[in-house]
CSV table of C-alpha atoms and ligand atoms in Angstrom, one decimal:
chain,number,residue,atom,x,y,z
N,1,MET,CA,112.4,148.7,47.2
N,2,GLU,CA,115.0,148.9,50.0
N,3,LYS,CA,116.4,146.1,52.1
N,4,THR,CA,117.6,146.1,55.7
N,5,LEU,CA,119.1,143.5,58.0
N,6,ALA,CA,117.2,142.5,61.1
N,7,ILE,CA,118.3,140.2,63.9
N,8,ILE,CA,116.1,138.7,66.6
N,9,LYS,CA,118.7,138.6,69.4
N,10,PRO,CA,119.3,135.7,71.8
N,11,ASP,CA,117.3,137.4,74.7
N,12,ALA,CA,114.2,137.5,72.5
N,13,VAL,CA,114.6,133.9,71.3
N,14,LYS,CA,115.0,132.7,74.9
N,15,LYS,CA,111.8,134.7,75.8
N,16,ARG,CA,109.9,132.9,73.1
N,17,VAL,CA,108.8,136.0,71.3
N,18,VAL,CA,110.1,135.1,67.8
N,19,GLY,CA,106.6,134.5,66.6
N,20,LYS,CA,105.3,137.8,67.9
N,21,ILE,CA,108.2,139.7,66.3
N,22,LEU,CA,107.7,137.9,62.9
N,23,THR,CA,104.0,138.8,63.1
N,24,ARG,CA,104.9,142.4,63.7
N,25,ILE,CA,107.4,142.3,60.8
N,26,GLU,CA,104.6,141.1,58.5
N,27,GLU,CA,102.1,143.6,59.8
N,28,GLU,CA,104.5,146.4,59.1
N,29,GLY,CA,104.5,145.5,55.5
N,30,PHE,CA,107.9,143.9,55.2
N,31,GLU,CA,108.6,141.1,52.9
N,32,VAL,CA,111.0,138.5,54.4
N,33,SER,CA,113.5,137.9,51.6
N,34,GLU,CA,116.0,135.8,53.7
N,35,MET,CA,115.7,134.2,57.1
N,36,GLU,CA,118.1,131.9,59.0
N,37,MET,CA,118.2,130.7,62.6
N,38,LYS,CA,121.7,130.1,64.0
N,39,LYS,CA,124.0,130.4,66.9
N,40,MET,CA,126.8,132.8,65.9
N,41,THR,CA,130.4,132.0,66.9
N,42,LYS,CA,132.2,134.6,69.0
N,43,ASP,CA,134.3,135.5,66.0
N,44,GLU,CA,131.3,135.9,63.8
N,45,ALA,CA,129.7,138.3,66.3
N,46,LYS,CA,133.0,140.2,66.6
N,47,GLY,CA,133.1,140.5,62.8
N,48,PHE,CA,129.5,141.7,62.6
N,49,TYR,CA,130.0,144.4,65.2
N,50,ILE,CA,133.5,145.4,64.0
N,51,VAL,CA,132.4,149.1,63.9
N,52,HIS,CA,132.1,149.0,67.7
N,53,LYS,CA,135.5,147.5,68.2
N,54,GLY,CA,137.3,149.4,71.0
N,55,LYS,CA,134.1,150.5,72.7
N,56,PRO,CA,133.6,149.4,76.3
N,57,PHE,CA,130.6,147.2,75.5
N,58,TYR,CA,132.2,145.4,72.5
N,59,GLU,CA,133.3,142.2,74.5
N,60,SER,CA,130.1,141.9,76.4
N,61,LEU,CA,127.9,142.6,73.4
N,62,THR,CA,129.7,139.9,71.3
N,63,ASP,CA,129.6,137.4,74.2
N,64,PHE,CA,125.8,138.1,74.4
N,65,MET,CA,125.3,137.8,70.6
N,66,SER,CA,127.0,134.5,70.5
N,67,SER,CA,125.4,133.1,73.7
N,68,GLY,CA,122.4,131.6,72.0
N,69,LYS,CA,120.4,131.2,68.8
N,70,VAL,CA,119.4,134.3,66.8
N,71,VAL,CA,117.1,134.7,63.8
N,72,ILE,CA,118.7,136.7,61.0
N,73,LEU,CA,116.4,138.3,58.4
N,74,ALA,CA,116.7,140.4,55.2
N,75,LEU,CA,113.6,142.6,55.1
N,76,GLU,CA,112.3,144.4,52.0
N,77,ARG,CA,109.9,147.4,51.9
N,78,GLU,CA,109.8,151.0,50.9
N,79,ASN,CA,112.1,152.9,53.3
N,80,ALA,CA,112.9,149.6,54.9
N,81,ILE,CA,115.9,150.9,56.9
N,82,ARG,CA,114.1,153.8,58.5
N,83,HIS,CA,110.8,151.9,58.9
N,84,TRP,CA,112.6,149.0,60.8
N,85,ARG,CA,114.5,151.5,63.0
N,86,LEU,CA,111.2,153.1,63.9
N,87,THR,CA,109.5,149.7,64.6
N,88,MET,CA,112.5,148.7,66.9
N,89,GLY,CA,112.6,152.0,68.8
N,90,ALA,CA,115.6,153.5,70.6
N,91,THR,CA,118.7,151.4,71.6
N,92,ASP,CA,117.8,151.6,75.3
N,93,PRO,CA,114.4,149.9,75.9
N,94,ALA,CA,113.9,152.2,78.9
N,95,VAL,CA,113.6,155.3,76.7
N,96,ALA,CA,112.1,153.6,73.6
N,97,THR,CA,108.7,154.8,72.6
N,98,GLU,CA,105.6,152.8,73.7
N,99,GLY,CA,104.7,150.1,71.2
N,100,THR,CA,108.2,149.7,69.8
N,101,LEU,CA,109.7,146.2,69.8
N,102,ARG,CA,112.6,147.2,72.1
N,103,ARG,CA,110.2,148.8,74.6
N,104,GLN,CA,108.0,145.7,74.4
N,105,TYR,CA,110.6,143.0,74.6
N,106,GLY,CA,114.0,144.6,75.4
N,107,PHE,CA,115.6,144.0,78.8
N,108,SER,CA,118.5,146.4,78.8
N,109,VAL,CA,120.6,148.7,76.5
N,110,GLU,CA,122.6,145.5,75.6
N,111,ARG,CA,119.8,142.9,75.6
N,112,ASN,CA,117.4,144.9,73.5
N,113,ALA,CA,115.7,142.1,71.5
N,114,VAL,CA,116.4,143.2,68.0
N,115,HIS,CA,119.0,144.6,65.6
N,116,GLY,CA,118.5,146.8,62.6
N,117,SER,CA,120.9,148.4,60.0
N,118,ASP,CA,121.4,152.1,60.3
N,119,ALA,CA,122.1,153.2,56.7
N,120,GLN,CA,122.0,152.0,53.1
N,121,GLU,CA,125.8,151.1,53.0
N,122,THR,CA,125.7,149.2,56.3
N,123,ALA,CA,122.5,147.4,55.3
N,124,GLU,CA,124.2,146.1,52.1
N,125,TRP,CA,127.3,145.1,54.1
N,126,GLU,CA,125.3,143.4,56.8
N,127,ILE,CA,123.1,141.5,54.4
N,128,ASN,CA,126.1,140.3,52.6
N,129,TYR,CA,127.8,139.3,55.8
N,130,PHE,CA,125.2,136.6,56.4
N,131,PHE,CA,123.6,136.0,53.1
N,132,LYS,CA,126.4,136.2,50.6
N,133,LYS,CA,125.3,134.8,47.3
P,201,ADP,P1,121.6,150.2,67.6
P,201,ADP,O1,121.5,148.7,67.8
P,201,ADP,O2,120.4,150.9,68.1
P,201,ADP,O3,122.0,150.6,66.2
P,201,ADP,P2,124.4,150.7,68.4
P,201,ADP,O4,124.7,150.5,67.0
P,201,ADP,O5,124.9,152.0,69.1
P,201,ADP,O6,122.8,150.7,68.6
P,201,ADP,O7,124.9,149.5,69.3
P,201,ADP,C1,124.8,148.2,68.8
P,201,ADP,C2,124.4,147.3,69.9
P,201,ADP,O8,125.3,147.3,71.0
P,201,ADP,C3,123.1,147.8,70.6
P,201,ADP,O9,121.9,147.3,70.0
P,201,ADP,C4,123.2,147.1,72.0
P,201,ADP,O10,122.9,145.7,72.0
P,201,ADP,C5,124.7,147.3,72.3
P,201,ADP,N1,125.0,148.5,73.0
P,201,ADP,C6,125.0,149.8,72.5
P,201,ADP,N2,125.3,150.7,73.5
P,201,ADP,C7,125.6,150.0,74.6
P,201,ADP,C8,126.0,150.3,75.9
P,201,ADP,N3,126.2,151.5,76.3
P,201,ADP,N4,126.1,149.3,76.8
P,201,ADP,C9,125.9,148.0,76.4
P,201,ADP,N5,125.5,147.6,75.2
P,201,ADP,C10,125.4,148.6,74.3
P,202,MG,MG1,123.8,150.3,65.1
């Protein structure tokens, strides 16, 4: 079984679609192995998105990610990383496939409702970032 890190971003929490997204997570066959609701500090958001440091959207993204509560989840399933990326859809909600979470609940390329790890190494690093044992 593979694990991935998912985040329900502040825009989706404010829109009150946490329940709908959790339902979708369960319907897609994921087991929720960790879950925490919290408001990230700016430094915590900057650390999480360190790979994007230097990109033009880094400041704005980390402001956004620390602007309100998020729900952070470790999800387990066969092919969890790829399956969650497919469930989320493309980064830009405007071009994400119909039926994906970003298409359904995203507002813009930045405020796109959900996060998902992109590879096995990053998934391990991201899960450890929030759920260090
Ligand atoms: P993904 O979340 O699909 O893996 P990236 O890793 O490229 O996408 O980017 C991380 C996050 O940064 C995106 O989910 C989005 O919130 C934000 N982002 C990415 N590209 C842009 C952009 N061009 N403008 C504003 N925000 C962006
Ligand atoms: Mg990414």
